[in-house]
Amino acid sequence: MLGSTLAEKIVANAAGQTRVAPGDIVTCGVDLAMMHDSGGPRRVKPMLERLGVGVWDPAKIVLVSDHYVPAVDGESAAILDLTRKWAADNAIANFHDMQGICHVVLPERGHLKPGMFCVGGDSHSPTGGAFGAYMFGIGATEMAGVLATGEIWLRTPRTHRIELGGRLGAGLCAKDVMLHLCRKIGMSTIRYDAVEYAGAAIAGLGMEERMVLSNMSAELGAQTGLIAPDATTASFLRNANPSAAAPDIARWQSDADATYAATWHVDCDALAPQIAAPHSPENSDAAELHRGTKIDQCYIGACTGAKLSDLHMAANILKGRKVASGTRLLVAPASQRMTAAAAADGTLAVLLEAGAILLPTGCGACAGYGAGVLAQGEVCLSSTARNFKGRMGHRESKVYLGSPYAVAAAAVAGHIVDPRDMLQ
């Protein structure tokens, strides 16, 4: 009998079975359910009330306010008020109010560990896979079912293996890998299967970079994006939650003889910085091919592009330079803790001295909320994960995607360049 992939091992454990195979339909116990203010209480509260039930286990629910924060109008304030009251009424101790973007706050606060089976009320919930947890996004109706029962059914997915060989050179990061994969694989090939990232390049990536790989698995059409835990994972988890037991790294690995639906290879040594043109991450190619494209707004934000390591990338480009006249650079750090860390180590000072405008932490303009949205005809280069028409404001605006290196470099030049030109 052939071995199992990491995805199959976690699903089998959650289903109380010794083994599952792709295509098996199983009912899984949920270890953690994450919601945010946009798709959370305001959607599920009426459903639970109609069913006449409460939540199955408040300790296993994590609620984050990140979409409508801070409130910019009466409607936003009402949504946040409902969220806060629902958290209190249901004794949700793990309610992180205005502390950052849910996909960043969740691991930052020590809620994840390898082998967990988790659901999230957001399409980028696969971020949890960077920690060896099977995590995927679900809609409000499914979430109401999870909250009421603590269970969800699942068709066991096939696993696609993506091997990252070599190492990422100066001026490149995980965002470049994912934009390259969006073009190489496409956004519908994997079709709600699991992705597992492996290869020599993984060992050289910190957890924040690994989170980008898992997060943007959603752009590949995957249900989840897993990375087997290692010493880097254990170190991060120990810092996030010093009182927690050490993770069982050895248990949560794919077997050497596991079967994969497909194996994809990326030579990181040969990869160039990538830019995705409007209106799809699939429209990606080398940044050099977009050189000279004028940019009105540069945006460093979102769960994929405004973590502490991302802010460091931008500062590496911006130190000693100024944002070009006629171009604005907006920065919305991914969490309050990351904002504080960037202030403490001097990163924020570098960004602000260059002319960046600091925005509150939260999803913000990435999802078309609050400050930083685009006007008709404006062109933006963003460190976010998506650039569909109307995603960041007016439907007739244009959003290009790139790494924090690329966004910062474009802010200085006033147009798209290869960020390696400006590395210090």
GROMACS .gro file of C-alpha atoms in nm:
model
  424
    1MET     CA    1   0.000   0.000   0.000
    2LEU     CA    2   0.138   0.339  -0.101
    3GLY     CA    3   0.196   0.612   0.155
    4SER     CA    4  -0.014   0.920   0.226
    5THR     CA    5   0.037   1.287   0.156
    6LEU     CA    6   0.035   1.539   0.440
    7ALA     CA    7  -0.314   1.653   0.334
    8GLU     CA    8  -0.445   1.296   0.348
    9LYS     CA    9  -0.292   1.240   0.691
   10ILE     CA   10  -0.455   1.548   0.840
   11VAL     CA   11  -0.794   1.476   0.684
   12ALA     CA   12  -0.785   1.115   0.804
   13ASN     CA   13  -0.700   1.228   1.157
   14ALA     CA   14  -0.983   1.484   1.157
   15ALA     CA   15  -1.225   1.220   1.030
   16GLY     CA   16  -1.119   0.965   1.292
   17GLN     CA   17  -0.990   0.724   1.030
   18THR     CA   18  -0.656   0.555   0.983
   19ARG     CA   19  -0.640   0.638   0.615
   20VAL     CA   20  -0.827   0.825   0.343
   21ALA     CA   21  -0.785   0.835  -0.035
   22PRO     CA   22  -0.859   1.113  -0.284
   23GLY     CA   23  -1.231   1.122  -0.358
   24ASP     CA   24  -1.338   0.980  -0.020
   25ILE     CA   25  -1.616   1.184   0.136
   26VAL     CA   26  -1.568   1.215   0.511
   27THR     CA   27  -1.701   1.416   0.803
   28CYS     CA   28  -1.423   1.598   0.987
   29GLY     CA   29  -1.410   1.747   1.333
   30VAL     CA   30  -1.297   2.110   1.322
   31ASP     CA   31  -1.009   2.212   1.549
   32LEU     CA   32  -1.047   2.585   1.482
   33ALA     CA   33  -1.295   2.813   1.302
   34MET     CA   34  -1.183   3.164   1.210
   35MET     CA   35  -1.415   3.449   1.108
   36HIS     CA   36  -1.383   3.820   1.043
   37ASP     CA   37  -1.621   4.114   1.066
   38SER     CA   38  -1.721   4.112   0.700
   39GLY     CA   39  -1.830   3.750   0.658
   40GLY     CA   40  -1.869   3.655   1.024
   41PRO     CA   41  -2.130   3.744   1.287
   42ARG     CA   42  -2.341   3.965   1.062
   43ARG     CA   43  -2.387   3.666   0.829
   44VAL     CA   44  -2.402   3.370   1.069
   45LYS     CA   45  -2.592   3.528   1.359
   46PRO     CA   46  -2.932   3.524   1.180
   47MET     CA   47  -2.878   3.164   1.067
   48LEU     CA   48  -2.794   3.038   1.416
   49GLU     CA   49  -3.093   3.224   1.557
   50ARG     CA   50  -3.328   3.063   1.303
   51LEU     CA   51  -3.184   2.724   1.396
   52GLY     CA   52  -3.220   2.803   1.765
   53VAL     CA   53  -2.861   2.696   1.843
   54GLY     CA   54  -2.546   2.849   1.987
   55VAL     CA   55  -2.181   2.786   1.906
   56TRP     CA   56  -2.045   2.440   1.968
   57ASP     CA   57  -1.721   2.546   2.141
   58PRO     CA   58  -1.632   2.914   2.196
   59ALA     CA   59  -1.270   2.820   2.274
   60LYS     CA   60  -1.224   2.690   1.920
   61ILE     CA   61  -1.349   3.007   1.751
   62VAL     CA   62  -1.120   3.296   1.657
   63LEU     CA   63  -1.286   3.622   1.554
   64VAL     CA   64  -1.093   3.911   1.400
   65SER     CA   65  -1.217   4.256   1.296
   66ASP     CA   66  -1.009   4.359   0.997
   67HIS     CA   67  -1.226   4.458   0.699
   68TYR     CA   68  -1.428   4.753   0.829
   69VAL     CA   69  -1.162   4.892   1.061
   70PRO     CA   70  -1.146   5.165   1.153
   71ALA     CA   71  -1.508   5.254   1.078
   72VAL     CA   72  -1.534   5.522   0.810
   73ASP     CA   73  -1.913   5.558   0.806
   74GLY     CA   74  -2.227   5.459   0.996
   75GLU     CA   75  -2.266   5.127   0.817
   76SER     CA   76  -1.911   5.021   0.900
   77ALA     CA   77  -1.958   5.123   1.263
   78ALA     CA   78  -2.279   4.921   1.286
   79ILE     CA   79  -2.108   4.610   1.147
   80LEU     CA   80  -1.827   4.642   1.400
   81ASP     CA   81  -2.075   4.702   1.682
   82LEU     CA   82  -2.264   4.385   1.589
   83THR     CA   83  -1.936   4.191   1.574
   84ARG     CA   84  -1.828   4.307   1.919
   85LYS     CA   85  -2.165   4.233   2.077
   86TRP     CA   86  -2.179   3.885   1.919
   87ALA     CA   87  -1.833   3.807   2.054
   88ALA     CA   88  -1.940   3.909   2.404
   89ASP     CA   89  -2.274   3.729   2.388
   90ASN     CA   90  -2.105   3.405   2.280
   91ALA     CA   91  -1.807   3.428   2.516
   92ILE     CA   92  -1.553   3.437   2.231
   93ALA     CA   93  -1.232   3.488   2.428
   94ASN     CA   94  -1.019   3.482   2.112
   95PHE     CA   95  -1.161   3.804   1.968
   96HIS     CA   96  -0.887   4.020   1.819
   97ASP     CA   97  -1.047   4.358   1.757
   98MET     CA   98  -0.861   4.592   1.520
   99GLN     CA   99  -0.534   4.406   1.580
  100GLY     CA  100  -0.456   4.316   1.220
  101ILE     CA  101  -0.553   4.104   0.923
  102CYS     CA  102  -0.703   3.768   1.025
  103HIS     CA  103  -0.458   3.552   0.827
  104VAL     CA  104  -0.166   3.725   1.000
  105VAL     CA  105  -0.316   3.759   1.347
  106LEU     CA  106  -0.410   3.390   1.363
  107PRO     CA  107  -0.051   3.253   1.364
  108GLU     CA  108   0.091   3.564   1.528
  109ARG     CA  109  -0.123   3.496   1.836
  110GLY     CA  110  -0.030   3.127   1.848
  111HIS     CA  111  -0.360   2.976   1.735
  112LEU     CA  112  -0.216   2.733   1.476
  113LYS     CA  113  -0.004   2.420   1.495
  114PRO     CA  114   0.082   2.131   1.260
  115GLY     CA  115  -0.186   1.868   1.208
  116MET     CA  116  -0.481   2.094   1.285
  117PHE     CA  117  -0.794   2.084   1.069
  118CYS     CA  118  -0.923   2.441   1.038
  119VAL     CA  119  -1.178   2.643   0.845
  120GLY     CA  120  -1.189   3.016   0.783
  121GLY     CA  121  -1.456   3.252   0.661
  122ASP     CA  122  -1.230   3.400   0.395
  123SER     CA  123  -1.090   3.270   0.068
  124HIS     CA  124  -0.728   3.327   0.176
  125SER     CA  125  -0.763   3.097   0.476
  126PRO     CA  126  -0.518   2.849   0.316
  127THR     CA  127  -0.251   3.071   0.477
  128GLY     CA  128  -0.272   2.834   0.775
  129GLY     CA  129  -0.114   2.564   0.560
  130ALA     CA  130   0.225   2.730   0.604
  131PHE     CA  131   0.220   2.589   0.957
  132GLY     CA  132   0.133   2.234   0.853
  133ALA     CA  133  -0.237   2.286   0.929
  134TYR     CA  134  -0.509   2.189   0.682
  135MET     CA  135  -0.699   2.517   0.652
  136PHE     CA  136  -0.942   2.630   0.385
  137GLY     CA  137  -1.203   2.896   0.322
  138ILE     CA  138  -1.577   2.839   0.349
  139GLY     CA  139  -1.889   3.052   0.301
  140ALA     CA  140  -2.124   3.183   0.568
  141THR     CA  141  -2.375   2.899   0.536
  142GLU     CA  142  -2.104   2.637   0.584
  143MET     CA  143  -1.960   2.839   0.870
  144ALA     CA  144  -2.299   2.846   1.044
  145GLY     CA  145  -2.303   2.467   1.019
  146VAL     CA  146  -1.953   2.443   1.167
  147LEU     CA  147  -2.041   2.680   1.450
  148ALA     CA  148  -2.350   2.475   1.534
  149THR     CA  149  -2.195   2.126   1.509
  150GLY     CA  150  -1.814   2.151   1.512
  151GLU     CA  151  -1.803   1.940   1.197
  152ILE     CA  152  -1.791   1.973   0.819
  153TRP     CA  153  -1.795   1.723   0.536
  154LEU     CA  154  -1.509   1.710   0.289
  155ARG     CA  155  -1.423   1.533  -0.032
  156THR     CA  156  -1.064   1.423   0.024
  157PRO     CA  157  -0.855   1.616  -0.229
  158ARG     CA  158  -0.578   1.505  -0.454
  159THR     CA  159  -0.242   1.668  -0.376
  160HIS     CA  160  -0.030   1.857  -0.626
  161ARG     CA  161   0.337   1.889  -0.533
  162ILE     CA  162   0.521   2.211  -0.619
  163GLU     CA  163   0.898   2.177  -0.585
  164LEU     CA  164   1.093   2.499  -0.548
  165GLY     CA  165   1.454   2.432  -0.644
  166GLY     CA  166   1.758   2.657  -0.592
  167ARG     CA  167   1.719   2.976  -0.392
  168LEU     CA  168   1.563   3.318  -0.439
  169GLY     CA  169   1.817   3.582  -0.529
  170ALA     CA  170   1.839   3.944  -0.420
  171GLY     CA  171   1.524   4.142  -0.493
  172LEU     CA  172   1.304   3.834  -0.518
  173CYS     CA  173   1.059   3.684  -0.271
  174ALA     CA  174   0.771   3.439  -0.237
  175LYS     CA  175   0.534   3.679  -0.414
  176ASP     CA  176   0.741   3.643  -0.731
  177VAL     CA  177   0.716   3.265  -0.705
  178MET     CA  178   0.338   3.276  -0.674
  179LEU     CA  179   0.286   3.519  -0.960
  180HIS     CA  180   0.507   3.297  -1.174
  181LEU     CA  181   0.301   2.992  -1.074
  182CYS     CA  182  -0.026   3.171  -1.156
  183ARG     CA  183   0.097   3.200  -1.513
  184LYS     CA  184   0.271   2.861  -1.530
  185ILE     CA  185  -0.010   2.651  -1.380
  186GLY     CA  186  -0.307   2.881  -1.436
  187MET     CA  187  -0.589   2.959  -1.198
  188SER     CA  188  -0.821   2.669  -1.274
  189THR     CA  189  -0.594   2.367  -1.328
  190ILE     CA  190  -0.578   2.254  -0.965
  191ARG     CA  191  -0.954   2.293  -0.907
  192TYR     CA  192  -0.997   2.277  -0.529
  193ASP     CA  193  -0.729   2.013  -0.472
  194ALA     CA  194  -0.450   2.049  -0.217
  195VAL     CA  195  -0.108   2.191  -0.295
  196GLU     CA  196   0.207   2.090  -0.109
  197TYR     CA  197   0.518   2.307  -0.140
  198ALA     CA  198   0.857   2.141  -0.105
  199GLY     CA  199   1.213   2.168  -0.232
  200ALA     CA  200   1.544   2.326  -0.140
  201ALA     CA  201   1.415   2.685  -0.156
  202ILE     CA  202   1.159   2.624   0.119
  203ALA     CA  203   1.428   2.574   0.382
  204GLY     CA  204   1.560   2.924   0.316
  205LEU     CA  205   1.223   3.094   0.364
  206GLY     CA  206   1.102   3.237   0.693
  207MET     CA  207   0.744   3.177   0.807
  208GLU     CA  208   0.615   3.509   0.676
  209GLU     CA  209   0.737   3.420   0.327
  210ARG     CA  210   0.596   3.068   0.353
  211MET     CA  211   0.262   3.223   0.444
  212VAL     CA  212   0.257   3.395   0.104
  213LEU     CA  213   0.292   3.061  -0.074
  214SER     CA  214   0.007   2.904   0.120
  215ASN     CA  215  -0.209   3.217   0.104
  216MET     CA  216  -0.191   3.250  -0.273
  217SER     CA  217  -0.268   2.883  -0.325
  218ALA     CA  218  -0.620   3.021  -0.349
  219GLU     CA  219  -0.516   3.203  -0.667
  220LEU     CA  220  -0.412   2.866  -0.810
  221GLY     CA  221  -0.763   2.734  -0.744
  222ALA     CA  222  -0.648   2.510  -0.458
  223GLN     CA  223  -0.848   2.434  -0.145
  224THR     CA  224  -0.539   2.452   0.075
  225GLY     CA  225  -0.164   2.500   0.041
  226LEU     CA  226   0.051   2.298   0.278
  227ILE     CA  227   0.414   2.317   0.383
  228ALA     CA  228   0.545   2.038   0.604
  229PRO     CA  229   0.664   2.170   0.941
  230ASP     CA  230   1.033   2.190   1.024
  231ALA     CA  231   1.264   2.363   1.271
  232THR     CA  232   1.169   2.705   1.130
  233THR     CA  233   0.802   2.628   1.198
  234ALA     CA  234   0.877   2.509   1.551
  235SER     CA  235   1.077   2.823   1.629
  236PHE     CA  236   0.799   3.054   1.513
  237LEU     CA  237   0.535   2.865   1.710
  238ARG     CA  238   0.750   2.865   2.023
  239ASN     CA  239   0.783   3.243   2.004
  240ALA     CA  240   0.412   3.291   1.931
  241ASN     CA  241   0.298   3.070   2.220
  242PRO     CA  242   0.581   2.982   2.462
  243SER     CA  243   0.350   2.778   2.689
  244ALA     CA  244   0.230   2.544   2.413
  245ALA     CA  245   0.368   2.193   2.372
  246ALA     CA  246   0.630   2.147   2.102
  247PRO     CA  247   0.470   2.049   1.769
  248ASP     CA  248   0.497   1.690   1.648
  249ILE     CA  249   0.700   1.768   1.338
  250ALA     CA  250   0.786   1.409   1.250
  251ARG     CA  251   0.422   1.299   1.236
  252TRP     CA  252   0.306   1.564   0.992
  253GLN     CA  253   0.516   1.484   0.686
  254SER     CA  254   0.417   1.328   0.355
  255ASP     CA  255   0.537   0.972   0.311
  256ALA     CA  256   0.821   0.921   0.066
  257ASP     CA  257   0.602   0.694  -0.149
  258ALA     CA  258   0.293   0.918  -0.143
  259THR     CA  259   0.105   0.964  -0.470
  260TYR     CA  260   0.062   1.310  -0.623
  261ALA     CA  261  -0.181   1.422  -0.890
  262ALA     CA  262   0.097   1.624  -1.053
  263THR     CA  263   0.439   1.763  -0.972
  264TRP     CA  264   0.542   2.111  -1.077
  265HIS     CA  265   0.896   2.253  -1.069
  266VAL     CA  266   1.023   2.609  -1.027
  267ASP     CA  267   1.390   2.698  -1.067
  268CYS     CA  268   1.423   2.984  -0.821
  269ASP     CA  269   1.779   3.051  -0.936
  270ALA     CA  270   1.648   3.153  -1.277
  271LEU     CA  271   1.340   3.345  -1.163
  272ALA     CA  272   1.314   3.718  -1.236
  273PRO     CA  273   1.096   3.965  -1.041
  274GLN     CA  274   0.739   3.928  -1.158
  275ILE     CA  275   0.456   4.172  -1.232
  276ALA     CA  276   0.094   4.072  -1.298
  277ALA     CA  277  -0.091   4.301  -1.538
  278PRO     CA  278  -0.463   4.381  -1.500
  279HIS     CA  279  -0.699   4.209  -1.443
  280SER     CA  280  -0.571   3.872  -1.322
  281PRO     CA  281  -0.274   3.731  -1.129
  282GLU     CA  282  -0.241   3.493  -1.424
  283ASN     CA  283  -0.124   3.786  -1.641
  284SER     CA  284   0.224   3.763  -1.493
  285ASP     CA  285   0.563   3.804  -1.653
  286ALA     CA  286   0.906   3.951  -1.582
  287ALA     CA  287   0.898   4.303  -1.440
  288GLU     CA  288   1.135   4.415  -1.714
  289LEU     CA  289   0.858   4.362  -1.972
  290HIS     CA  290   0.643   4.623  -1.794
  291ARG     CA  291   0.921   4.877  -1.748
  292GLY     CA  292   0.800   5.233  -1.799
  293THR     CA  293   0.435   5.174  -1.712
  294LYS     CA  294   0.333   5.491  -1.523
  295ILE     CA  295   0.192   5.435  -1.174
  296ASP     CA  296  -0.038   5.674  -0.987
  297GLN     CA  297  -0.052   5.481  -0.660
  298CYS     CA  298   0.176   5.226  -0.500
  299TYR     CA  299   0.017   5.018  -0.225
  300ILE     CA  300   0.199   4.804   0.029
  301GLY     CA  301  -0.069   4.624   0.223
  302ALA     CA  302  -0.271   4.306   0.275
  303CYS     CA  303  -0.197   3.962   0.418
  304THR     CA  304   0.043   3.885   0.132
  305GLY     CA  305   0.231   4.211   0.120
  306ALA     CA  306   0.257   4.409   0.445
  307LYS     CA  307   0.408   4.176   0.703
  308LEU     CA  308   0.724   4.284   0.883
  309SER     CA  309   0.947   4.110   0.629
  310ASP     CA  310   0.759   4.290   0.349
  311LEU     CA  311   0.810   4.627   0.517
  312HIS     CA  312   1.180   4.542   0.544
  313MET     CA  313   1.191   4.471   0.170
  314ALA     CA  314   1.034   4.807   0.093
  315ALA     CA  315   1.270   4.988   0.330
  316ASN     CA  316   1.568   4.826   0.159
  317ILE     CA  317   1.463   5.001  -0.162
  318LEU     CA  318   1.343   5.329  -0.011
  319LYS     CA  319   1.631   5.410   0.225
  320GLY     CA  320   1.786   5.738   0.118
  321ARG     CA  321   1.534   5.785  -0.165
  322LYS     CA  322   1.208   5.976  -0.215
  323VAL     CA  323   0.873   5.885  -0.365
  324ALA     CA  324   0.844   6.034  -0.714
  325SER     CA  325   0.637   6.345  -0.771
  326GLY     CA  326   0.295   6.250  -0.905
  327THR     CA  327   0.305   5.905  -0.742
  328ARG     CA  328   0.175   5.825  -0.396
  329LEU     CA  329   0.290   5.540  -0.174
  330LEU     CA  330   0.044   5.404   0.082
  331VAL     CA  331   0.151   5.156   0.350
  332ALA     CA  332  -0.096   4.960   0.563
  333PRO     CA  333   0.095   4.717   0.791
  334ALA     CA  334  -0.062   4.373   0.833
  335SER     CA  335  -0.094   4.389   1.212
  336GLN     CA  336  -0.055   4.619   1.508
  337ARG     CA  337   0.235   4.411   1.640
  338MET     CA  338   0.411   4.443   1.307
  339THR     CA  339   0.355   4.818   1.305
  340ALA     CA  340   0.513   4.837   1.650
  341ALA     CA  341   0.806   4.617   1.545
  342ALA     CA  342   0.864   4.828   1.232
  343ALA     CA  343   0.861   5.142   1.446
  344ALA     CA  344   1.105   4.991   1.695
  345ASP     CA  345   1.361   4.879   1.437
  346GLY     CA  346   1.352   5.201   1.235
  347THR     CA  347   1.170   5.061   0.932
  348LEU     CA  348   0.873   5.297   0.961
  349ALA     CA  349   1.105   5.595   0.983
  350VAL     CA  350   1.268   5.494   0.654
  351LEU     CA  351   0.930   5.456   0.483
  352LEU     CA  352   0.794   5.785   0.614
  353GLU     CA  353   1.110   5.979   0.536
  354ALA     CA  354   1.081   5.855   0.178
  355GLY     CA  355   0.730   6.000   0.159
  356ALA     CA  356   0.510   5.698   0.232
  357ILE     CA  357   0.167   5.761   0.384
  358LEU     CA  358   0.094   5.531   0.678
  359LEU     CA  359  -0.256   5.383   0.692
  360PRO     CA  360  -0.427   5.186   0.973
  361THR     CA  361  -0.370   4.813   0.984
  362GLY     CA  362  -0.644   4.607   0.822
  363CYS     CA  363  -0.763   4.478   0.486
  364GLY     CA  364  -0.839   4.828   0.363
  365ALA     CA  365  -0.793   4.907  -0.003
  366CYS     CA  366  -0.697   4.546  -0.088
  367ALA     CA  367  -1.064   4.456  -0.063
  368GLY     CA  368  -1.194   4.796  -0.172
  369TYR     CA  369  -1.269   4.921   0.181
  370GLY     CA  370  -1.183   5.250   0.348
  371ALA     CA  371  -0.884   5.464   0.258
  372GLY     CA  372  -0.673   5.410  -0.050
  373VAL     CA  373  -0.928   5.301  -0.312
  374LEU     CA  374  -0.874   5.404  -0.673
  375ALA     CA  375  -1.052   5.650  -0.898
  376GLN     CA  376  -1.158   5.591  -1.256
  377GLY     CA  377  -0.855   5.559  -1.482
  378GLU     CA  378  -0.597   5.542  -1.204
  379VAL     CA  379  -0.317   5.287  -1.221
  380CYS     CA  380  -0.186   5.112  -0.910
  381LEU     CA  381   0.099   4.871  -0.839
  382SER     CA  382   0.005   4.670  -0.531
  383SER     CA  383   0.159   4.404  -0.308
  384THR     CA  384  -0.186   4.244  -0.267
  385ALA     CA  385  -0.290   3.905  -0.403
  386ARG     CA  386  -0.569   4.000  -0.646
  387ASN     CA  387  -0.623   4.254  -0.919
  388PHE     CA  388  -0.965   4.169  -1.060
  389LYS     CA  389  -1.159   4.454  -1.216
  390GLY     CA  390  -1.298   4.679  -0.944
  391ARG     CA  391  -1.112   4.498  -0.666
  392MET     CA  392  -0.946   4.814  -0.527
  393GLY     CA  393  -1.198   5.077  -0.623
  394HIS     CA  394  -1.343   5.197  -0.953
  395ARG     CA  395  -1.402   4.929  -1.215
  396GLU     CA  396  -1.217   5.141  -1.469
  397SER     CA  397  -0.901   5.159  -1.258
  398LYS     CA  398  -0.608   4.927  -1.330
  399VAL     CA  399  -0.419   4.724  -1.069
  400TYR     CA  400  -0.082   4.561  -1.131
  401LEU     CA  401   0.059   4.316  -0.875
  402GLY     CA  402   0.416   4.285  -0.757
  403SER     CA  403   0.639   4.221  -0.460
  404PRO     CA  404   0.707   4.483  -0.191
  405TYR     CA  405   1.044   4.532  -0.362
  406ALA     CA  406   0.871   4.607  -0.692
  407VAL     CA  407   0.611   4.837  -0.537
  408ALA     CA  408   0.870   5.042  -0.350
  409ALA     CA  409   1.091   5.069  -0.659
  410ALA     CA  410   0.798   5.188  -0.870
  411ALA     CA  411   0.713   5.447  -0.605
  412VAL     CA  412   1.063   5.594  -0.641
  413ALA     CA  413   1.072   5.578  -1.021
  414GLY     CA  414   0.709   5.676  -1.078
  415HIS     CA  415   0.677   5.379  -1.312
  416ILE     CA  416   0.741   5.005  -1.310
  417VAL     CA  417   1.107   4.899  -1.305
  418ASP     CA  418   1.304   4.588  -1.215
  419PRO     CA  419   1.350   4.637  -0.840
  420ARG     CA  420   1.698   4.488  -0.852
  421ASP     CA  421   1.807   4.815  -1.014
  422MET     CA  422   1.758   4.990  -0.678
  423LEU     CA  423   1.879   4.737  -0.427
  424GLN     CA  424   2.122   4.878  -0.175
   0.00000   0.00000   0.00000
